[in-house]
Amino acid sequence: MHMIYQTRYSFFNPSPGWRSKASKDMEILFDTERLKRRQYFFEKVTLRSLADQTNKSFVHNILSSTFLPKTFQKQLKAMCGDMLGDRAHVMFCDPDPTHVHFRTYRWQHFTADPWSCQVVLDDDDALSVDFNEKLHAEAAAAKNLRARGEKYSCISHACGLTGLFKDGKLSLHPRVSATTNLGLAIVAPSPSRYSLYDISHKNIMRDRPTRVLYSQRPYYIRAVHDDNDSRGLYDKPLVPDDQIPEMFEYFPLLHDLSKDWVTDFAQQAKAS
């Protein structure tokens, strides 16, 4: 089964579904300082989490804009290539619906296997080191255990973390949401039209055949910072101190982040 992680990176397409001003204003979206900040999170959080995966059987499809400044286009391709090699597929496209670009690329490149698992991964979020390993098993089960009449299935990972990057500090907060976009996956025939980018993730359990996975451990980190494209809401409680070493096992990228940011878990980071 094809495992395809799909990321929209500084892609200009002013659709009504996006909340940020940047999504509708190229001057804001492609501001040099903003692009540098986005590049930091993409490299240190998103790409790092994929590079750390225990199971390397996946591809990463990154959709960016033809309007992205050429210098940043080169840096994006080099960064993806350095960290993921030929598993990274970067495309620069004109404004059109996101799902159309991802679907067309899938049809052109990922139909050798009759089934695919497409995963939403925002350009500032992370997945646990064993996410792809476990998703392989869950995707196979979702394919084989479909109810009569189900042509595809969504998989929602409810449990994760919020990483709050604010005022030079990083803190970790537990997060549980059955309809999150974080690590949301769809298992469907490779030649099909099904995509996660043309549906509302908030309504997946109402509108789509969906399996929700709850766990006592996190499967993702949602980054909340000043440049979020969506509302940066988070639960106030912190991850308990005695659970911090376990978080470093699931997300080794926290070692480097804890060097860049003042954290509430500096001692635990050294201990782990």
PDB file of C-alpha atoms in Angstrom:
ATOM      1  CA  MET A   1       0.000   0.000   0.000  1.00  0.00           C
ATOM      2  CA  HIS A   2       1.296   3.472  -0.864  1.00  0.00           C
ATOM      3  CA  MET A   3       1.783   5.619   2.269  1.00  0.00           C
ATOM      4  CA  ILE A   4       1.547   9.240   1.126  1.00  0.00           C
ATOM      5  CA  TYR A   5       2.064  12.131   3.542  1.00  0.00           C
ATOM      6  CA  GLN A   6       0.667  15.350   2.076  1.00  0.00           C
ATOM      7  CA  THR A   7       1.800  18.815   3.172  1.00  0.00           C
ATOM      8  CA  ARG A   8       0.712  22.224   1.956  1.00  0.00           C
ATOM      9  CA  TYR A   9       3.674  24.613   2.314  1.00  0.00           C
ATOM     10  CA  SER A  10       3.205  28.358   1.699  1.00  0.00           C
ATOM     11  CA  PHE A  11       0.732  27.504  -1.042  1.00  0.00           C
ATOM     12  CA  PHE A  12      -1.293  30.459  -2.330  1.00  0.00           C
ATOM     13  CA  ASN A  13      -4.915  29.615  -3.047  1.00  0.00           C
ATOM     14  CA  PRO A  14      -7.298  32.055  -1.316  1.00  0.00           C
ATOM     15  CA  SER A  15     -10.123  29.660  -0.465  1.00  0.00           C
ATOM     16  CA  PRO A  16     -12.851  30.524   2.072  1.00  0.00           C
ATOM     17  CA  GLY A  17     -11.903  27.556   4.246  1.00  0.00           C
ATOM     18  CA  TRP A  18      -8.665  29.146   5.444  1.00  0.00           C
ATOM     19  CA  ARG A  19      -8.751  31.561   8.365  1.00  0.00           C
ATOM     20  CA  SER A  20      -5.433  33.373   8.173  1.00  0.00           C
ATOM     21  CA  LYS A  21      -4.891  36.680   6.410  1.00  0.00           C
ATOM     22  CA  ALA A  22      -1.730  35.264   4.880  1.00  0.00           C
ATOM     23  CA  SER A  23      -3.705  32.728   2.872  1.00  0.00           C
ATOM     24  CA  LYS A  24      -5.451  35.548   1.021  1.00  0.00           C
ATOM     25  CA  ASP A  25      -2.604  38.053   0.725  1.00  0.00           C
ATOM     26  CA  MET A  26       0.579  37.131  -1.159  1.00  0.00           C
ATOM     27  CA  GLU A  27       2.462  40.054   0.346  1.00  0.00           C
ATOM     28  CA  ILE A  28       1.910  38.589   3.812  1.00  0.00           C
ATOM     29  CA  LEU A  29       2.274  34.934   2.784  1.00  0.00           C
ATOM     30  CA  PHE A  30       5.613  35.484   1.061  1.00  0.00           C
ATOM     31  CA  ASP A  31       7.073  38.029   3.444  1.00  0.00           C
ATOM     32  CA  THR A  32      10.739  37.102   3.838  1.00  0.00           C
ATOM     33  CA  GLU A  33      10.776  37.000   7.635  1.00  0.00           C
ATOM     34  CA  ARG A  34       7.582  34.976   7.748  1.00  0.00           C
ATOM     35  CA  LEU A  35       8.989  32.475   5.252  1.00  0.00           C
ATOM     36  CA  LYS A  36      12.105  32.088   7.398  1.00  0.00           C
ATOM     37  CA  ARG A  37       9.961  31.325  10.450  1.00  0.00           C
ATOM     38  CA  ARG A  38       7.848  28.821   8.520  1.00  0.00           C
ATOM     39  CA  GLN A  39      10.991  27.205   7.178  1.00  0.00           C
ATOM     40  CA  TYR A  40      12.252  26.735  10.733  1.00  0.00           C
ATOM     41  CA  PHE A  41       9.147  24.837  11.849  1.00  0.00           C
ATOM     42  CA  PHE A  42       8.986  22.792   8.664  1.00  0.00           C
ATOM     43  CA  GLU A  43      12.604  21.666   9.007  1.00  0.00           C
ATOM     44  CA  LYS A  44      12.844  21.270  12.787  1.00  0.00           C
ATOM     45  CA  VAL A  45       9.384  19.833  13.396  1.00  0.00           C
ATOM     46  CA  THR A  46       7.684  18.372  10.314  1.00  0.00           C
ATOM     47  CA  LEU A  47      10.569  17.044   8.230  1.00  0.00           C
ATOM     48  CA  ARG A  48      12.496  15.955  11.300  1.00  0.00           C
ATOM     49  CA  SER A  49       9.555  13.868  12.500  1.00  0.00           C
ATOM     50  CA  LEU A  50       9.379  12.082   9.141  1.00  0.00           C
ATOM     51  CA  ALA A  51      13.136  11.564   8.976  1.00  0.00           C
ATOM     52  CA  ASP A  52      12.958   9.907  12.419  1.00  0.00           C
ATOM     53  CA  GLN A  53      10.293   7.348  11.443  1.00  0.00           C
ATOM     54  CA  THR A  54      11.054   3.757  12.411  1.00  0.00           C
ATOM     55  CA  ASN A  55       9.366   2.576   9.215  1.00  0.00           C
ATOM     56  CA  LYS A  56      10.766   4.384   6.157  1.00  0.00           C
ATOM     57  CA  SER A  57       8.194   3.028   3.694  1.00  0.00           C
ATOM     58  CA  PHE A  58       6.419   6.241   2.709  1.00  0.00           C
ATOM     59  CA  VAL A  59       6.608   9.260   0.422  1.00  0.00           C
ATOM     60  CA  HIS A  60       6.122  12.905   1.312  1.00  0.00           C
ATOM     61  CA  ASN A  61       4.264  15.043  -1.230  1.00  0.00           C
ATOM     62  CA  ILE A  62       4.805  18.784  -0.602  1.00  0.00           C
ATOM     63  CA  LEU A  63       2.608  21.324  -2.399  1.00  0.00           C
ATOM     64  CA  SER A  64       3.941  24.865  -2.644  1.00  0.00           C
ATOM     65  CA  SER A  65       3.302  27.872  -4.844  1.00  0.00           C
ATOM     66  CA  THR A  66       4.747  28.984  -8.149  1.00  0.00           C
ATOM     67  CA  PHE A  67       4.804  32.441  -6.507  1.00  0.00           C
ATOM     68  CA  LEU A  68       7.137  31.301  -3.714  1.00  0.00           C
ATOM     69  CA  PRO A  69      10.362  33.318  -4.206  1.00  0.00           C
ATOM     70  CA  LYS A  70      12.926  31.335  -6.176  1.00  0.00           C
ATOM     71  CA  THR A  71      15.476  31.422  -3.360  1.00  0.00           C
ATOM     72  CA  PHE A  72      12.992  29.751  -1.028  1.00  0.00           C
ATOM     73  CA  GLN A  73      11.983  27.271  -3.723  1.00  0.00           C
ATOM     74  CA  LYS A  74      15.603  26.140  -3.986  1.00  0.00           C
ATOM     75  CA  GLN A  75      15.955  25.987  -0.218  1.00  0.00           C
ATOM     76  CA  LEU A  76      12.751  23.971   0.111  1.00  0.00           C
ATOM     77  CA  LYS A  77      13.838  21.374  -2.455  1.00  0.00           C
ATOM     78  CA  ALA A  78      17.314  21.126  -0.936  1.00  0.00           C
ATOM     79  CA  MET A  79      15.964  20.798   2.594  1.00  0.00           C
ATOM     80  CA  CYS A  80      13.488  18.064   1.637  1.00  0.00           C
ATOM     81  CA  GLY A  81      16.100  16.207  -0.379  1.00  0.00           C
ATOM     82  CA  ASP A  82      18.684  16.375   2.398  1.00  0.00           C
ATOM     83  CA  MET A  83      16.295  15.019   5.027  1.00  0.00           C
ATOM     84  CA  LEU A  84      14.148  12.552   3.061  1.00  0.00           C
ATOM     85  CA  GLY A  85      16.011  11.859  -0.162  1.00  0.00           C
ATOM     86  CA  ASP A  86      13.881  10.533  -3.011  1.00  0.00           C
ATOM     87  CA  ARG A  87      10.936  10.016  -0.641  1.00  0.00           C
ATOM     88  CA  ALA A  88      10.285  13.782  -0.883  1.00  0.00           C
ATOM     89  CA  HIS A  89       8.209  14.973  -3.852  1.00  0.00           C
ATOM     90  CA  VAL A  90       8.010  18.784  -4.081  1.00  0.00           C
ATOM     91  CA  MET A  91       5.704  20.516  -6.551  1.00  0.00           C
ATOM     92  CA  PHE A  92       5.143  24.219  -7.220  1.00  0.00           C
ATOM     93  CA  CYS A  93       1.648  24.931  -8.522  1.00  0.00           C
ATOM     94  CA  ASP A  94      -0.668  27.752  -9.535  1.00  0.00           C
ATOM     95  CA  PRO A  95      -3.729  28.610  -7.431  1.00  0.00           C
ATOM     96  CA  ASP A  96      -6.212  25.753  -7.677  1.00  0.00           C
ATOM     97  CA  PRO A  97      -7.911  23.582  -5.051  1.00  0.00           C
ATOM     98  CA  THR A  98      -5.368  21.696  -2.963  1.00  0.00           C
ATOM     99  CA  HIS A  99      -7.096  18.345  -3.374  1.00  0.00           C
ATOM    100  CA  VAL A 100      -6.907  18.636  -7.167  1.00  0.00           C
ATOM    101  CA  HIS A 101      -3.119  19.047  -7.119  1.00  0.00           C
ATOM    102  CA  PHE A 102      -2.563  16.178  -4.670  1.00  0.00           C
ATOM    103  CA  ARG A 103      -5.016  13.923  -6.494  1.00  0.00           C
ATOM    104  CA  THR A 104      -3.471  14.570  -9.902  1.00  0.00           C
ATOM    105  CA  TYR A 105       0.019  13.877  -8.570  1.00  0.00           C
ATOM    106  CA  ARG A 106      -1.187  10.663  -6.933  1.00  0.00           C
ATOM    107  CA  TRP A 107      -2.768   9.500 -10.178  1.00  0.00           C
ATOM    108  CA  GLN A 108       0.459  10.244 -12.063  1.00  0.00           C
ATOM    109  CA  HIS A 109       2.925   8.688  -9.617  1.00  0.00           C
ATOM    110  CA  PHE A 110       1.287   6.435  -7.016  1.00  0.00           C
ATOM    111  CA  THR A 111      -1.012   3.917  -8.668  1.00  0.00           C
ATOM    112  CA  ALA A 112       1.360   0.943  -8.925  1.00  0.00           C
ATOM    113  CA  ASP A 113      -0.294  -0.409  -5.786  1.00  0.00           C
ATOM    114  CA  PRO A 114      -4.096  -0.598  -6.008  1.00  0.00           C
ATOM    115  CA  TRP A 115      -4.497   0.978  -2.538  1.00  0.00           C
ATOM    116  CA  SER A 116      -3.121   4.140  -0.947  1.00  0.00           C
ATOM    117  CA  CYS A 117      -3.141   5.681   2.497  1.00  0.00           C
ATOM    118  CA  GLN A 118      -3.084   9.488   2.326  1.00  0.00           C
ATOM    119  CA  VAL A 119      -2.131  11.391   5.483  1.00  0.00           C
ATOM    120  CA  VAL A 120      -2.624  15.084   6.250  1.00  0.00           C
ATOM    121  CA  LEU A 121       0.504  16.683   7.720  1.00  0.00           C
ATOM    122  CA  ASP A 122       0.616  20.453   8.179  1.00  0.00           C
ATOM    123  CA  ASP A 123       3.922  22.220   7.605  1.00  0.00           C
ATOM    124  CA  ASP A 124       4.547  22.936  11.292  1.00  0.00           C
ATOM    125  CA  ASP A 125       3.309  19.727  12.921  1.00  0.00           C
ATOM    126  CA  ALA A 126       5.035  16.475  13.874  1.00  0.00           C
ATOM    127  CA  LEU A 127       4.264  12.764  14.074  1.00  0.00           C
ATOM    128  CA  SER A 128       5.629  10.279  16.601  1.00  0.00           C
ATOM    129  CA  VAL A 129       8.582   8.154  15.501  1.00  0.00           C
ATOM    130  CA  ASP A 130       6.427   5.024  15.228  1.00  0.00           C
ATOM    131  CA  PHE A 131       3.474   6.700  13.520  1.00  0.00           C
ATOM    132  CA  ASN A 132       4.132   5.292  10.055  1.00  0.00           C
ATOM    133  CA  GLU A 133       4.942   1.850  11.440  1.00  0.00           C
ATOM    134  CA  LYS A 134       1.641   1.641  13.285  1.00  0.00           C
ATOM    135  CA  LEU A 135      -0.342   3.283  10.497  1.00  0.00           C
ATOM    136  CA  HIS A 136       0.745   0.546   8.095  1.00  0.00           C
ATOM    137  CA  ALA A 137      -1.050  -1.978  10.304  1.00  0.00           C
ATOM    138  CA  GLU A 138      -4.079   0.235  10.876  1.00  0.00           C
ATOM    139  CA  ALA A 139      -4.412   0.995   7.153  1.00  0.00           C
ATOM    140  CA  ALA A 140      -4.296  -2.701   6.271  1.00  0.00           C
ATOM    141  CA  ALA A 141      -6.999  -3.387   8.870  1.00  0.00           C
ATOM    142  CA  ALA A 142      -9.123  -0.500   7.614  1.00  0.00           C
ATOM    143  CA  LYS A 143      -8.896  -1.853   4.077  1.00  0.00           C
ATOM    144  CA  ASN A 144      -9.777  -5.415   5.055  1.00  0.00           C
ATOM    145  CA  LEU A 145     -12.478  -4.661   7.630  1.00  0.00           C
ATOM    146  CA  ARG A 146     -14.625  -2.318   5.573  1.00  0.00           C
ATOM    147  CA  ALA A 147     -18.353  -2.693   6.090  1.00  0.00           C
ATOM    148  CA  ARG A 148     -20.526  -3.637   3.157  1.00  0.00           C
ATOM    149  CA  GLY A 149     -20.751  -0.723   0.748  1.00  0.00           C
ATOM    150  CA  GLU A 150     -17.720   1.120   2.155  1.00  0.00           C
ATOM    151  CA  LYS A 151     -15.305   2.004  -0.639  1.00  0.00           C
ATOM    152  CA  TYR A 152     -12.789   3.704   1.666  1.00  0.00           C
ATOM    153  CA  SER A 153     -12.162   4.485   5.328  1.00  0.00           C
ATOM    154  CA  CYS A 154     -10.787   7.404   7.351  1.00  0.00           C
ATOM    155  CA  ILE A 155      -8.506   6.925  10.361  1.00  0.00           C
ATOM    156  CA  SER A 156      -8.389   9.625  13.043  1.00  0.00           C
ATOM    157  CA  HIS A 157      -5.683   9.688  15.722  1.00  0.00           C
ATOM    158  CA  ALA A 158      -7.315  11.404  18.670  1.00  0.00           C
ATOM    159  CA  CYS A 159      -4.436  11.697  21.144  1.00  0.00           C
ATOM    160  CA  GLY A 160      -1.464  13.992  20.788  1.00  0.00           C
ATOM    161  CA  LEU A 161       0.240  17.079  22.151  1.00  0.00           C
ATOM    162  CA  THR A 162       0.107  20.801  21.622  1.00  0.00           C
ATOM    163  CA  GLY A 163       3.551  22.366  21.417  1.00  0.00           C
ATOM    164  CA  LEU A 164       3.099  26.010  22.423  1.00  0.00           C
ATOM    165  CA  PHE A 165       5.873  28.226  21.038  1.00  0.00           C
ATOM    166  CA  LYS A 166       5.378  31.629  22.601  1.00  0.00           C
ATOM    167  CA  ASP A 167       7.586  34.453  23.887  1.00  0.00           C
ATOM    168  CA  GLY A 168      10.731  32.406  23.330  1.00  0.00           C
ATOM    169  CA  LYS A 169       9.375  29.493  25.375  1.00  0.00           C
ATOM    170  CA  LEU A 170       8.143  26.010  24.498  1.00  0.00           C
ATOM    171  CA  SER A 171       5.623  24.110  26.596  1.00  0.00           C
ATOM    172  CA  LEU A 172       3.819  20.812  25.993  1.00  0.00           C
ATOM    173  CA  HIS A 173       0.102  20.328  26.590  1.00  0.00           C
ATOM    174  CA  PRO A 174      -1.989  17.141  26.248  1.00  0.00           C
ATOM    175  CA  ARG A 175      -4.488  17.215  23.366  1.00  0.00           C
ATOM    176  CA  VAL A 176      -7.405  14.898  22.606  1.00  0.00           C
ATOM    177  CA  SER A 177      -9.720  15.463  19.627  1.00  0.00           C
ATOM    178  CA  ALA A 178     -11.616  12.767  17.777  1.00  0.00           C
ATOM    179  CA  THR A 179     -11.961  14.930  14.674  1.00  0.00           C
ATOM    180  CA  THR A 180      -8.479  16.397  14.498  1.00  0.00           C
ATOM    181  CA  ASN A 181      -6.695  17.050  11.220  1.00  0.00           C
ATOM    182  CA  LEU A 182      -3.440  15.890  12.836  1.00  0.00           C
ATOM    183  CA  GLY A 183      -2.424  12.535  11.413  1.00  0.00           C
ATOM    184  CA  LEU A 184      -5.814  12.164   9.759  1.00  0.00           C
ATOM    185  CA  ALA A 185      -5.608   9.438   7.127  1.00  0.00           C
ATOM    186  CA  ILE A 186      -7.777   8.025   4.378  1.00  0.00           C
ATOM    187  CA  VAL A 187      -7.383   4.504   3.008  1.00  0.00           C
ATOM    188  CA  ALA A 188      -8.794   4.305  -0.509  1.00  0.00           C
ATOM    189  CA  PRO A 189      -8.148   2.816  -3.946  1.00  0.00           C
ATOM    190  CA  SER A 190      -5.173   4.591  -5.520  1.00  0.00           C
ATOM    191  CA  PRO A 191      -7.049   5.578  -8.725  1.00  0.00           C
ATOM    192  CA  SER A 192     -10.012   6.982  -6.738  1.00  0.00           C
ATOM    193  CA  ARG A 193     -11.018  10.619  -6.325  1.00  0.00           C
ATOM    194  CA  TYR A 194     -11.098  10.407  -2.520  1.00  0.00           C
ATOM    195  CA  SER A 195      -9.047  13.014  -0.676  1.00  0.00           C
ATOM    196  CA  LEU A 196      -8.938  14.618   2.767  1.00  0.00           C
ATOM    197  CA  TYR A 197      -8.434  18.092   1.364  1.00  0.00           C
ATOM    198  CA  ASP A 198     -11.952  18.496   0.009  1.00  0.00           C
ATOM    199  CA  ILE A 199     -13.831  17.547   3.192  1.00  0.00           C
ATOM    200  CA  SER A 200     -14.312  19.085   6.634  1.00  0.00           C
ATOM    201  CA  HIS A 201     -12.327  17.088   9.179  1.00  0.00           C
ATOM    202  CA  LYS A 202     -14.710  18.313  11.881  1.00  0.00           C
ATOM    203  CA  ASN A 203     -17.522  16.349  10.230  1.00  0.00           C
ATOM    204  CA  ILE A 204     -15.678  13.175   9.275  1.00  0.00           C
ATOM    205  CA  MET A 205     -17.544  10.958  11.748  1.00  0.00           C
ATOM    206  CA  ARG A 206     -20.870  12.276  10.504  1.00  0.00           C
ATOM    207  CA  ASP A 207     -20.092  12.149   6.799  1.00  0.00           C
ATOM    208  CA  ARG A 208     -17.434   9.440   6.311  1.00  0.00           C
ATOM    209  CA  PRO A 209     -16.745   5.860   7.409  1.00  0.00           C
ATOM    210  CA  THR A 210     -14.215   6.581  10.154  1.00  0.00           C
ATOM    211  CA  ARG A 211     -12.222   4.687  12.772  1.00  0.00           C
ATOM    212  CA  VAL A 212     -11.070   6.820  15.709  1.00  0.00           C
ATOM    213  CA  LEU A 213      -7.957   5.648  17.579  1.00  0.00           C
ATOM    214  CA  TYR A 214      -7.617   6.590  21.227  1.00  0.00           C
ATOM    215  CA  SER A 215      -4.451   5.810  23.134  1.00  0.00           C
ATOM    216  CA  GLN A 216      -2.677   6.521  26.405  1.00  0.00           C
ATOM    217  CA  ARG A 217       0.215   7.997  24.413  1.00  0.00           C
ATOM    218  CA  PRO A 218       0.540  10.809  21.846  1.00  0.00           C
ATOM    219  CA  TYR A 219       0.805  10.309  18.093  1.00  0.00           C
ATOM    220  CA  TYR A 220       1.403  13.907  17.024  1.00  0.00           C
ATOM    221  CA  ILE A 221       2.481  17.391  18.061  1.00  0.00           C
ATOM    222  CA  ARG A 222       0.393  20.324  16.947  1.00  0.00           C
ATOM    223  CA  ALA A 223       2.538  23.457  16.905  1.00  0.00           C
ATOM    224  CA  VAL A 224       0.880  26.646  18.111  1.00  0.00           C
ATOM    225  CA  HIS A 225       2.792  29.847  17.382  1.00  0.00           C
ATOM    226  CA  ASP A 226       2.356  33.393  16.085  1.00  0.00           C
ATOM    227  CA  ASP A 227       2.166  32.336  12.412  1.00  0.00           C
ATOM    228  CA  ASN A 228      -0.512  29.659  12.636  1.00  0.00           C
ATOM    229  CA  ASP A 229      -2.805  29.475   9.618  1.00  0.00           C
ATOM    230  CA  SER A 230      -5.672  28.323  11.839  1.00  0.00           C
ATOM    231  CA  ARG A 231      -6.810  29.333  15.297  1.00  0.00           C
ATOM    232  CA  GLY A 232      -4.167  28.487  17.878  1.00  0.00           C
ATOM    233  CA  LEU A 233      -6.419  27.011  20.544  1.00  0.00           C
ATOM    234  CA  TYR A 234      -4.981  24.673  23.172  1.00  0.00           C
ATOM    235  CA  ASP A 235      -5.750  23.159  26.566  1.00  0.00           C
ATOM    236  CA  LYS A 236      -3.976  24.918  29.435  1.00  0.00           C
ATOM    237  CA  PRO A 237      -2.779  21.900  31.517  1.00  0.00           C
ATOM    238  CA  LEU A 238       0.847  20.907  30.975  1.00  0.00           C
ATOM    239  CA  VAL A 239       2.176  17.424  30.352  1.00  0.00           C
ATOM    240  CA  PRO A 240       3.110  16.120  33.839  1.00  0.00           C
ATOM    241  CA  ASP A 241       6.824  16.203  34.644  1.00  0.00           C
ATOM    242  CA  ASP A 242       7.041  12.432  35.095  1.00  0.00           C
ATOM    243  CA  GLN A 243       5.791  11.893  31.524  1.00  0.00           C
ATOM    244  CA  ILE A 244       8.306  14.182  29.822  1.00  0.00           C
ATOM    245  CA  PRO A 245      11.035  11.530  29.276  1.00  0.00           C
ATOM    246  CA  GLU A 246       8.455   9.416  27.442  1.00  0.00           C
ATOM    247  CA  MET A 247       7.637  12.374  25.178  1.00  0.00           C
ATOM    248  CA  PHE A 248      11.301  12.524  24.126  1.00  0.00           C
ATOM    249  CA  GLU A 249      11.131   8.862  23.140  1.00  0.00           C
ATOM    250  CA  TYR A 250       8.140   9.476  20.876  1.00  0.00           C
ATOM    251  CA  PHE A 251       9.512  12.782  19.561  1.00  0.00           C
ATOM    252  CA  PRO A 252      13.350  12.866  19.496  1.00  0.00           C
ATOM    253  CA  LEU A 253      13.090  16.233  17.726  1.00  0.00           C
ATOM    254  CA  LEU A 254      12.365  17.728  21.155  1.00  0.00           C
ATOM    255  CA  HIS A 255      16.072  17.419  21.971  1.00  0.00           C
ATOM    256  CA  ASP A 256      16.985  20.037  19.353  1.00  0.00           C
ATOM    257  CA  LEU A 257      13.952  22.203  20.011  1.00  0.00           C
ATOM    258  CA  SER A 258      14.777  22.348  23.718  1.00  0.00           C
ATOM    259  CA  LYS A 259      18.140  23.884  22.742  1.00  0.00           C
ATOM    260  CA  ASP A 260      16.435  26.618  20.729  1.00  0.00           C
ATOM    261  CA  TRP A 261      13.646  27.472  23.188  1.00  0.00           C
ATOM    262  CA  VAL A 262      13.383  28.027  26.921  1.00  0.00           C
ATOM    263  CA  THR A 263      11.371  25.031  28.106  1.00  0.00           C
ATOM    264  CA  ASP A 264       9.522  23.832  31.176  1.00  0.00           C
ATOM    265  CA  PHE A 265      11.274  20.483  30.814  1.00  0.00           C
ATOM    266  CA  ALA A 266      14.957  21.350  30.471  1.00  0.00           C
ATOM    267  CA  GLN A 267      16.095  18.999  33.236  1.00  0.00           C
ATOM    268  CA  GLN A 268      13.988  16.147  31.903  1.00  0.00           C
ATOM    269  CA  ALA A 269      15.454  16.736  28.450  1.00  0.00           C
ATOM    270  CA  LYS A 270      18.963  16.298  29.809  1.00  0.00           C
ATOM    271  CA  ALA A 271      17.948  13.224  31.794  1.00  0.00           C
ATOM    272  CA  SER A 272      16.419  11.507  28.788  1.00  0.00           C
TER     273      SER A 272
END
